[in-house]
Short mmCIF file of C-alpha atoms and ligand atoms in Angstrom, two decimals:
data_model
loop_
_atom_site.label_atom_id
_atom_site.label_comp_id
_atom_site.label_asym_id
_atom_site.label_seq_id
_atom_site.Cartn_x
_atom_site.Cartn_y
_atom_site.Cartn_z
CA UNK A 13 16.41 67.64 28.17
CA UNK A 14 16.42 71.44 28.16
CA UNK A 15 20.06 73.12 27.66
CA UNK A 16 20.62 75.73 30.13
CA UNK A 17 24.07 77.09 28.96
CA UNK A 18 22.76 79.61 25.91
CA UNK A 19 20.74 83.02 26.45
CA UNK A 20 18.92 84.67 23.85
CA UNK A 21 22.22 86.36 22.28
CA UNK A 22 23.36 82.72 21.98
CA UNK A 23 19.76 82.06 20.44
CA UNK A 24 20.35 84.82 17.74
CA UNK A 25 23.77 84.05 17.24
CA UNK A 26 22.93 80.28 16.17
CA UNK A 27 19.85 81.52 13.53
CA UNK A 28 22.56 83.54 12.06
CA UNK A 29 25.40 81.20 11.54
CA UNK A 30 22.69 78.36 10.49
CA UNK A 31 21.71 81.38 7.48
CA UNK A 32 25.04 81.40 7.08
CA UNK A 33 25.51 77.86 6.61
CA UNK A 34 22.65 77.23 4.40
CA UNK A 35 23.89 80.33 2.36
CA UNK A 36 27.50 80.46 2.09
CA UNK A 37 28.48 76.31 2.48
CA UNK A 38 25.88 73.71 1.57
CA UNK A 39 25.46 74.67 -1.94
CA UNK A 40 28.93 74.56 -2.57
CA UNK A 41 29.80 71.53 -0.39
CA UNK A 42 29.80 69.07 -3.12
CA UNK A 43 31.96 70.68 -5.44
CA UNK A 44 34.42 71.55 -2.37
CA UNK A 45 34.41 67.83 -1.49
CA UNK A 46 35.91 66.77 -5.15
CA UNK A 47 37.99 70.15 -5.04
CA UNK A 48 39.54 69.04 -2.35
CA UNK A 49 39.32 72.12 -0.94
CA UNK A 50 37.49 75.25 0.49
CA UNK A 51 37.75 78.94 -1.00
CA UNK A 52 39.68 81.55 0.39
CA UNK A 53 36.71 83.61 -0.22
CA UNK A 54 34.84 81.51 2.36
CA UNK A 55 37.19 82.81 5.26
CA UNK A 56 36.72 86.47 3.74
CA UNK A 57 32.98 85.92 4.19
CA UNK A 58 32.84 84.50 7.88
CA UNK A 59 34.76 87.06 8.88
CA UNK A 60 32.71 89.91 7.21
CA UNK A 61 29.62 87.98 9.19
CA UNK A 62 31.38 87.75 12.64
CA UNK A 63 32.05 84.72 12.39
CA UNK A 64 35.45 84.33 12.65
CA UNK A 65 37.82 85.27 15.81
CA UNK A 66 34.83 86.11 18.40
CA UNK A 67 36.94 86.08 21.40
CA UNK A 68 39.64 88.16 19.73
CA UNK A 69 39.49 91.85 21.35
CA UNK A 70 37.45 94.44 20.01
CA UNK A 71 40.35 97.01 19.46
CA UNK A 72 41.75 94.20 16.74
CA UNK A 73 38.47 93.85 15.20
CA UNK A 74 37.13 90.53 16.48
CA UNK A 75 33.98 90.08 18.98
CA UNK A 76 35.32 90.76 22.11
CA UNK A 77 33.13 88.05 24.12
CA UNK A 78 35.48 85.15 24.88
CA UNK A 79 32.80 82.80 25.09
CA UNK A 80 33.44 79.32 24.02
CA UNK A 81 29.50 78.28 23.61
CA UNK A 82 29.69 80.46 20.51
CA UNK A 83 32.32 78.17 19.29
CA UNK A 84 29.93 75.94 20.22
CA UNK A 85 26.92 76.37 17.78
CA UNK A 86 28.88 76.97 15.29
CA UNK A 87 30.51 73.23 15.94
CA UNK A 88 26.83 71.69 15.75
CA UNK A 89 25.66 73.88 13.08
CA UNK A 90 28.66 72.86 10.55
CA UNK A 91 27.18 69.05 11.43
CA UNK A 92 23.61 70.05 11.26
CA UNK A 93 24.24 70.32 8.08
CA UNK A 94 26.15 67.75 7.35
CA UNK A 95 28.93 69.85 5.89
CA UNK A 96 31.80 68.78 8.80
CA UNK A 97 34.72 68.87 5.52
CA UNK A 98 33.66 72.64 4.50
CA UNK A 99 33.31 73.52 7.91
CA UNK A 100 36.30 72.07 9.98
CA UNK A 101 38.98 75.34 8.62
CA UNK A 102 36.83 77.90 10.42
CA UNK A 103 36.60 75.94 13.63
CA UNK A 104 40.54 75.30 13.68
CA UNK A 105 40.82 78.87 12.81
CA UNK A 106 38.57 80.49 16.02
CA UNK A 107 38.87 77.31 18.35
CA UNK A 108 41.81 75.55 17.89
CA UNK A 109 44.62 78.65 16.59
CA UNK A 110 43.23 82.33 18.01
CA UNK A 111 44.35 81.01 21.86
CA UNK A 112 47.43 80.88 20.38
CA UNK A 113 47.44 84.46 18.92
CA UNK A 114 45.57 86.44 21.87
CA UNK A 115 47.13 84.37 24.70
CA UNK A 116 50.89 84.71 23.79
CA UNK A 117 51.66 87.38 21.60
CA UNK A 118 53.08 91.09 22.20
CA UNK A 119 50.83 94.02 21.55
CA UNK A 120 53.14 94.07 18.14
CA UNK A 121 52.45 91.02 17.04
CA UNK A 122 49.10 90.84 18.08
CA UNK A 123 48.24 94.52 15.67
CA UNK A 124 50.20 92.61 13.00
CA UNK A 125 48.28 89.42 12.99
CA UNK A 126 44.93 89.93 14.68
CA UNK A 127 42.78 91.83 12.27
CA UNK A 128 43.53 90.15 9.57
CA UNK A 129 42.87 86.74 11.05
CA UNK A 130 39.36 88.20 12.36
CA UNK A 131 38.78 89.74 8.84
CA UNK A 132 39.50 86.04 7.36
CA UNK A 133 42.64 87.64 5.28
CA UNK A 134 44.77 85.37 7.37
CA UNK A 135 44.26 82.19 7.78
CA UNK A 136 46.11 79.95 10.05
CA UNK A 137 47.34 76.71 10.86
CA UNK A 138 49.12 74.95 13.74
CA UNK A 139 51.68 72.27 12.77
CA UNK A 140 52.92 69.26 15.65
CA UNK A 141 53.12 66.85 13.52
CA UNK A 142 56.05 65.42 11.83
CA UNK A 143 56.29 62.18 9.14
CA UNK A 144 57.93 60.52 12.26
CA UNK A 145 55.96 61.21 15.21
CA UNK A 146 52.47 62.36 16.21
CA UNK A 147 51.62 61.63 19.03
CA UNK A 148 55.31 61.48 21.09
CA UNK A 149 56.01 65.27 20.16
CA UNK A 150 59.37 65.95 22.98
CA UNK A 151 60.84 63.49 19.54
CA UNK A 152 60.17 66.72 17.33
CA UNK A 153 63.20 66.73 14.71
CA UNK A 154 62.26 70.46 13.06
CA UNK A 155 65.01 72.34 14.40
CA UNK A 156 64.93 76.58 14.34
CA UNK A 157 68.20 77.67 15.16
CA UNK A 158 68.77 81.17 16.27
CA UNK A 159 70.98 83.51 14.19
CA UNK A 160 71.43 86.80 14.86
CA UNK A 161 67.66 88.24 14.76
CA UNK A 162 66.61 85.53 12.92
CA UNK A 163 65.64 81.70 13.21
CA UNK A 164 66.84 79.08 10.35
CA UNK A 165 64.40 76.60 10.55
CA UNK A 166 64.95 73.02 9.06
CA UNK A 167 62.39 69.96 8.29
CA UNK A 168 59.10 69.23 7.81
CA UNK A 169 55.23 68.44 9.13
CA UNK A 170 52.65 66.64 7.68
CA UNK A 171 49.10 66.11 8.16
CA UNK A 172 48.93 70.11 9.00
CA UNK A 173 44.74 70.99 8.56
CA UNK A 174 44.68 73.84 6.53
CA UNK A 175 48.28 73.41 5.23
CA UNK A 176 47.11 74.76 2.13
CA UNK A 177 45.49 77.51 2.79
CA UNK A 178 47.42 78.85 5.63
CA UNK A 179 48.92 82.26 6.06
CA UNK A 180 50.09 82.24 9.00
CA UNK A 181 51.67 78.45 10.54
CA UNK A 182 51.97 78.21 14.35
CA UNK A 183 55.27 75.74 14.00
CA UNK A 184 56.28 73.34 16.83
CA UNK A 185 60.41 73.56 16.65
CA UNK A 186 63.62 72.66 18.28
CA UNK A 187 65.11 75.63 19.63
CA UNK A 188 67.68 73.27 21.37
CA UNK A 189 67.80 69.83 19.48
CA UNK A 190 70.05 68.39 22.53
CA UNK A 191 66.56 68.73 25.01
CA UNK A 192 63.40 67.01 24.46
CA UNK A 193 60.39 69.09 26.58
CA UNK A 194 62.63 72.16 27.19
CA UNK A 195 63.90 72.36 23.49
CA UNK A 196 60.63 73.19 21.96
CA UNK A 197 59.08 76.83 21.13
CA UNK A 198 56.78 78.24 18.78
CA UNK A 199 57.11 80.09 15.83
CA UNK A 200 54.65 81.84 13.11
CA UNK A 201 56.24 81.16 10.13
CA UNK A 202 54.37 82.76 7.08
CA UNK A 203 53.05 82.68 3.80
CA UNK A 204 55.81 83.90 1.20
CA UNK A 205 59.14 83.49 3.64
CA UNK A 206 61.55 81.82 1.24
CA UNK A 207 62.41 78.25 1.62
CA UNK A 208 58.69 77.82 3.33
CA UNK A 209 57.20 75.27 0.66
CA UNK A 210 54.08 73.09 1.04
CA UNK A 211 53.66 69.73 -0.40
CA UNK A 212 50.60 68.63 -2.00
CA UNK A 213 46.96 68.45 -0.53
CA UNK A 214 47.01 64.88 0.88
CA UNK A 215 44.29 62.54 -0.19
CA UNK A 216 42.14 61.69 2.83
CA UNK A 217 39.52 58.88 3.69
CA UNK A 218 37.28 61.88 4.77
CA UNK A 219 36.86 65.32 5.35
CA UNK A 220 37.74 66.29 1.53
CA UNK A 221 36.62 69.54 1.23
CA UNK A 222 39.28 69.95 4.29
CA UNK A 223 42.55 70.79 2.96
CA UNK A 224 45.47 69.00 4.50
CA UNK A 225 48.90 69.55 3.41
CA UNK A 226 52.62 68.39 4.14
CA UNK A 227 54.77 71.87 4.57
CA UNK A 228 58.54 71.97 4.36
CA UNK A 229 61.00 74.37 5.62
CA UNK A 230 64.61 74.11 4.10
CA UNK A 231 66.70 77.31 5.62
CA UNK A 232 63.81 79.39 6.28
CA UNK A 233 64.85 83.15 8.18
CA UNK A 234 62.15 83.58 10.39
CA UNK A 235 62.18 86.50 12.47
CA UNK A 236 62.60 86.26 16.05
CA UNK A 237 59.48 88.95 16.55
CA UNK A 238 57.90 85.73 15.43
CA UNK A 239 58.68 83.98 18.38
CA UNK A 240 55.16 83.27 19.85
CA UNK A 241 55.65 83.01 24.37
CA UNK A 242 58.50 82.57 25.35
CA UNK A 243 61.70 79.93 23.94
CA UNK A 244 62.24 76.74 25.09
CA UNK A 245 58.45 76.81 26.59
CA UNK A 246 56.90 75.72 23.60
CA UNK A 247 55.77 72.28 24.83
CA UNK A 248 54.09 74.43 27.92
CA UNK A 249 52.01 76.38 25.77
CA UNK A 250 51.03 73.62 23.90
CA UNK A 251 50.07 71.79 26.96
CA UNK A 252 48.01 74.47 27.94
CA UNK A 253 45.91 75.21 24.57
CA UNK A 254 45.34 71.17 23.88
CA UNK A 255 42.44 71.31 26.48
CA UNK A 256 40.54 73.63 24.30
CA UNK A 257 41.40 71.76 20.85
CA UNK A 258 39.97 68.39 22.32
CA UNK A 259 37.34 70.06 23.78
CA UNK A 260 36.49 71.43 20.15
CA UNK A 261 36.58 67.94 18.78
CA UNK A 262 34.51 66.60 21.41
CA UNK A 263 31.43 69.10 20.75
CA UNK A 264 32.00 68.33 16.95
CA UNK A 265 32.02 64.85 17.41
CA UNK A 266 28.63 65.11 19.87
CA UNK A 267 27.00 67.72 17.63
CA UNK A 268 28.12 64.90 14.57
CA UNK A 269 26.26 61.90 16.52
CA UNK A 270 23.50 63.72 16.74
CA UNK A 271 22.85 64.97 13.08
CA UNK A 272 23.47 61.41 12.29
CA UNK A 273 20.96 60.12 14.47
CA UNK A 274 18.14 62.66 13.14
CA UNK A 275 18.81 60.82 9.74
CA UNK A 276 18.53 57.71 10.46
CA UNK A 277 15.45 57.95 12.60
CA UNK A 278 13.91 59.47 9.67
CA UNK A 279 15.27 56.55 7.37
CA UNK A 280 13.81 53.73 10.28
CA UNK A 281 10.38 55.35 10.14
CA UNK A 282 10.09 55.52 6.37
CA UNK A 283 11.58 52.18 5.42
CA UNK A 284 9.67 48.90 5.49
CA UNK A 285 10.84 45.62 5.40
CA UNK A 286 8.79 42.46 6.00
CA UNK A 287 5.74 45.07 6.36
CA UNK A 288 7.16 47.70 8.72
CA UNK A 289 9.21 50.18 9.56
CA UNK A 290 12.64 48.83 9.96
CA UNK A 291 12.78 51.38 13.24
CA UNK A 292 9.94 49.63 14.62
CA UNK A 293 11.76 46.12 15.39
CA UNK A 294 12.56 45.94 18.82
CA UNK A 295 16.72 45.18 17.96
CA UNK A 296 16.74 48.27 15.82
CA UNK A 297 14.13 50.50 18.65
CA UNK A 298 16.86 49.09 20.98
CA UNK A 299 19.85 50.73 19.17
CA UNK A 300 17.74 53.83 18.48
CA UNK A 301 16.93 53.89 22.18
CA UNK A 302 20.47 53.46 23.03
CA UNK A 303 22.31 56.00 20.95
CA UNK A 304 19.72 58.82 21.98
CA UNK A 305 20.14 58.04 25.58
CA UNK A 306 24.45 58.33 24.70
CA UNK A 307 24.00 61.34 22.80
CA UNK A 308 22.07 62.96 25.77
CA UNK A 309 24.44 61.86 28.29
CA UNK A 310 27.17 63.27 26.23
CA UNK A 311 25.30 66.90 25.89
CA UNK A 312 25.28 67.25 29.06
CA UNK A 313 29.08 66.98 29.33
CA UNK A 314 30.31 68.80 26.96
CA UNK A 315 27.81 71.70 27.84
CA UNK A 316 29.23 71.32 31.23
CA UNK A 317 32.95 71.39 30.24
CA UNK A 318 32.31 74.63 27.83
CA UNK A 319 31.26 76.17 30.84
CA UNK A 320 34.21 74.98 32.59
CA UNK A 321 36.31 76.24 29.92
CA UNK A 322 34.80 79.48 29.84
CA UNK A 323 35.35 79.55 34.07
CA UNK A 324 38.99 79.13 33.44
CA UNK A 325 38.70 75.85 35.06
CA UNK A 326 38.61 72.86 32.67
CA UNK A 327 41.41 70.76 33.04
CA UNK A 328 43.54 68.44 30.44
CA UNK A 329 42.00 65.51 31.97
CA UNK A 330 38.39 66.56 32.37
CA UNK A 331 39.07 67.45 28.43
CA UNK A 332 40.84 64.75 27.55
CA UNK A 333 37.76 62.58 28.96
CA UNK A 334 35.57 64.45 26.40
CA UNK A 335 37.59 63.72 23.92
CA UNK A 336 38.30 60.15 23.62
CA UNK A 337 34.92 59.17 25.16
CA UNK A 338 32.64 61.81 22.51
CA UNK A 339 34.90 60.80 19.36
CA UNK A 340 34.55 56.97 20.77
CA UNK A 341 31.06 57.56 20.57
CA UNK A 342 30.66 59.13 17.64
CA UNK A 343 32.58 56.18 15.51
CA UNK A 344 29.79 53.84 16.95
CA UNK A 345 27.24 55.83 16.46
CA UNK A 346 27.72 56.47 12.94
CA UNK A 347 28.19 53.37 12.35
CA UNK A 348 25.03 51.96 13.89
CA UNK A 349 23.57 54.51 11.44
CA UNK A 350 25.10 52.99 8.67
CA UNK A 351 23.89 49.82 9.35
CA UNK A 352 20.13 50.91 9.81
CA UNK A 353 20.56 52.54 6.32
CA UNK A 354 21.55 48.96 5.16
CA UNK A 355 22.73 48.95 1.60
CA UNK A 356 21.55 52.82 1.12
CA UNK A 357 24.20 53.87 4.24
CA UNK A 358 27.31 52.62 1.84
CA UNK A 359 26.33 55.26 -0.93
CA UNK A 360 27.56 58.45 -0.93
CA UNK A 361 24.43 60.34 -1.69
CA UNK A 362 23.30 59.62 1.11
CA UNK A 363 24.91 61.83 4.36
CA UNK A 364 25.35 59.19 6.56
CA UNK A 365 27.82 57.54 4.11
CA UNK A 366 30.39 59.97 4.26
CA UNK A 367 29.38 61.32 8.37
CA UNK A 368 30.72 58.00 8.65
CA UNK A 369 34.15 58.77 6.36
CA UNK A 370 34.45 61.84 8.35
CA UNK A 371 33.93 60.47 11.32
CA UNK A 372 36.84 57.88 11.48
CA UNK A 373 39.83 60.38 12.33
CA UNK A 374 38.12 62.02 15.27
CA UNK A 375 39.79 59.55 17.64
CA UNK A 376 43.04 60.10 16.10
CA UNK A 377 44.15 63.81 15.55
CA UNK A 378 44.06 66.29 18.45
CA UNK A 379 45.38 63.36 20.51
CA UNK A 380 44.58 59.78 19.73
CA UNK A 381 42.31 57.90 22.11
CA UNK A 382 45.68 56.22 23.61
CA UNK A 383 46.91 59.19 24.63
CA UNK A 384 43.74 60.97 26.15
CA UNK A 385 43.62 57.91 28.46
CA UNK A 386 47.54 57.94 28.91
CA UNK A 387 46.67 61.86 30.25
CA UNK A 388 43.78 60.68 32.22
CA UNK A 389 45.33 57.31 33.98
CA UNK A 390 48.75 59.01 34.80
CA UNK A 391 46.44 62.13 36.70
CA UNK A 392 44.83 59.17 38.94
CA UNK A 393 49.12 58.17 40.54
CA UNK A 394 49.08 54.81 38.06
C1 FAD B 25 43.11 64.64 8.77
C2 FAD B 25 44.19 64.93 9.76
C3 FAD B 25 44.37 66.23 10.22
C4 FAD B 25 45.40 66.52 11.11
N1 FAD B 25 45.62 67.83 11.47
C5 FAD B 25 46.75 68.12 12.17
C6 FAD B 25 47.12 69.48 12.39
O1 FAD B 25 46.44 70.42 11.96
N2 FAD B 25 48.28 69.73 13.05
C7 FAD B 25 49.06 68.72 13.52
O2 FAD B 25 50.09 69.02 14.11
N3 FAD B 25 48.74 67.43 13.34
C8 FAD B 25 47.59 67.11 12.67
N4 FAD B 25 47.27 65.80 12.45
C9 FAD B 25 48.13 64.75 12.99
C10 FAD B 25 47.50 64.00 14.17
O3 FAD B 25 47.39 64.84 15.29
C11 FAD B 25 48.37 62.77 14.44
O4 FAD B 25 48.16 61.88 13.33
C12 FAD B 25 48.03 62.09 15.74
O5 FAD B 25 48.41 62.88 16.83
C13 FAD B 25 48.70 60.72 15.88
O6 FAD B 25 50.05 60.79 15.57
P1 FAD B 25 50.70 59.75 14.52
O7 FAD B 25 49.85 59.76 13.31
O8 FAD B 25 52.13 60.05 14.38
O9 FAD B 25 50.52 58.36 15.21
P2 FAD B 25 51.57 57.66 16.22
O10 FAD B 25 51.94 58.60 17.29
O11 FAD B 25 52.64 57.02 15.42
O12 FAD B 25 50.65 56.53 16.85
C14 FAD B 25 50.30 55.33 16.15
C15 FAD B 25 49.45 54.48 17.08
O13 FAD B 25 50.22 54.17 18.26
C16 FAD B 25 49.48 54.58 19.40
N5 FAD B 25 50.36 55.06 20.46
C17 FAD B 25 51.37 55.98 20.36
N6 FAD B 25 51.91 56.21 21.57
C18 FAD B 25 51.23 55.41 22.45
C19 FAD B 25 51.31 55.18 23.86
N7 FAD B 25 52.19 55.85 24.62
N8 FAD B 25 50.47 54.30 24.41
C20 FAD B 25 49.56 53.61 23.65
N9 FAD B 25 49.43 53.78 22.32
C21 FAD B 25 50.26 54.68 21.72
C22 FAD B 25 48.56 55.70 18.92
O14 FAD B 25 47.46 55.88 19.80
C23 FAD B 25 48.18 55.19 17.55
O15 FAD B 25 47.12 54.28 17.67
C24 FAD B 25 46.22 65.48 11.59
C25 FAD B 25 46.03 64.17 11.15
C26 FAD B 25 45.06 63.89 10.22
C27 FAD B 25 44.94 62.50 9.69
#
């Protein structure tokens, strides 16, 4: 079915970042898997490309054009390629963080941050999650207590996607421990700021080339011109950036079904069994049949809620629908995939052998599949 959300610049834009991609990432994918790891350097080029901070404003050096189907294309061409570990940094970086850093900073802090995060200098990171919670955050146990013109900021996160890397760390805290909601507020706490130390690069099922780190903050000053909003409205401004970061997961996760359905169409048509193509018996046409028609049906969501998005008018439902039901879909997908692969789909030479590795947290950070339909069922009164 024809996509009607992209114009030519959209067109160009996506022949670029796929040059990119080809260039910059798949040769280096493999060794970035067992590294563990992506290059700084890798930032540094995106960012010398355009590719990094697009709907930051010109005057700080990003792109100016807050257009979330840019975000977008680069989401399906990271799977295209099959290269979802490498890729995943950048997309937390524009998609996920920059709201963050244009929506509620001063005109100080955003000259002080901005151009460096467009020029991929500074990298960033947003940290929730804590070794005991995830997904009930009000239970937050990182306290920053104010001081003068300074916050001391106690505990520690985990699971924090590029922990390692990170420059600059949007940090859920306790302003006032005694509150749950109204006791949280955000803070960028930074590379360098003594007592800021980061645990080691966690060993992960999938996604390898994506760093993941534990960070820990024992008496850290941070400066209250870090303060990002406004205190004690931290759980707000979370609130209202989690639409966007689901709605990022959900085109990933669409743009990841897809890629791995290309494969194994590919695979059914080419491998015989019994004297034909595996694709050609009926079960397996079936399940072919069945995951395109999915996959389509999801496009056309996604495509519509990027719109919405961009029309200021997506809400935390709408993208919490997305979510759960894209990521839901892309487990079974991938899986399916694996299964018409047969004994070739459990080797990791092959793509779909480690699309489905990567696939398997989707319905778990950013909001497990629980939760989305926790957000969903209480907006319907039950
Ligand atoms: C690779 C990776 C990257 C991540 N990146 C980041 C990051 O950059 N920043 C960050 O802050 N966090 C990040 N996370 C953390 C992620 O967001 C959390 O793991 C997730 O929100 C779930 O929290 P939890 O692990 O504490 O699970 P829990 O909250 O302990 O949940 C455990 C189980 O209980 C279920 N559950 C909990 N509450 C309910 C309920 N009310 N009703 C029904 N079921 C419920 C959950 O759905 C889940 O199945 C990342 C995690 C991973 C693995």
């Amino acid at each position: 079915m024809r996509r009607t959300l992209f114009t030519d610049d959209h067109d160009l834009f996506r022949t670029a970042f796929r040059t990119f991609v080809d260039k910059e990432i798949v040769p280096h994918h493999d060794t970035w898997e067992r590294e563990g790891i992506v290059p700084r350097d890798l930032f540094l080029a995106a960012g010398a490309n355009g590719f990094l901070c697009m709907a930051a404003p010109e005057a700080y050096g990003g792109g100016g054009v807050d257009d979330f189907r840019y975000n977008l294309i680069i989401a399906e061409e990271i799977q295209r390629a099959g290269v979802a570990g490498s890729g995943l940094g950048i997309t937390l970086h524009n998609d996920i963080c920059l709201p963050y850093f244009t929506d509620l900073t001063t005109d100080e802090q955003k000259a002080r941050w901005l151009p460096g995060m467009c020029r991929g200098e500074l990298i960033t990171a947003v940290a929730m999650t804590e070794p005991t919670m995830g997904s009930d955050l009000a239970s937050m146990r990182t306290t920053a207590i104010r001081d003068g013109d300074t916050y001391r900021v106690n505990g520690s996160k985990t699971f924090i996607t590029n922990g390692i890397n990170a420059d600059l760390v949007i940090t859920a805290v306790k302003t006032d421990p005694s509150e749950r909601h109204k006791g949280m507020s955000l803070l960028v706490i930074e590379r360098g700021m003594a007592g800021f130390e980061r645990g080691r690069n966690l060993d992960k099922v999938g996604l390898h080339a994506q760093d993941t780190a534990e960070l820990f903050f024992t008496d850290v000053a941070v400066p209250a011109t870090n303060l990002l909003g406004e205190e004690g409205r931290g759980f707000h401004h979370l609130v209202d950036n989690l639409p966007q970061e689901r709605l990022s997961i959900a085109m990933s996760a669409v743009a990841a079904a897809r890629q791995a359905l290309e494969w194994t169409l590919a695979y059914a048509k080419e491998r015989e069994a019994f004297g034909q193509p595996i694709g050609s018996f009926q079960h397996n046409r079936f399940t072919l049949a069945e995951m395109r028609t999915e996959i389509d049906i999801a496009t056309v969501f996604v495509d519509r809620c990027v719109e919405a998005l961009d029309d200021g008018e997506l809400t935390a439902e709408e993208a919490a629908e997305a979510k759960w039901w894209c990521t839901e879909l892309q487990k079974r997908v991938v899986d399916a995939c694996v299964q018409l692969h047969g004994g070739y789909g459990y080797m990791l030479e092959y793509p779909i052998a480690r699309a489905w590795l990567d696939a398997r947290i989707q319905t778990i950070y950013g909001g497990t599949t629980e939760i989305m339909k926790e957000i969903i069922g209480r907006s319907m009164g039950v």
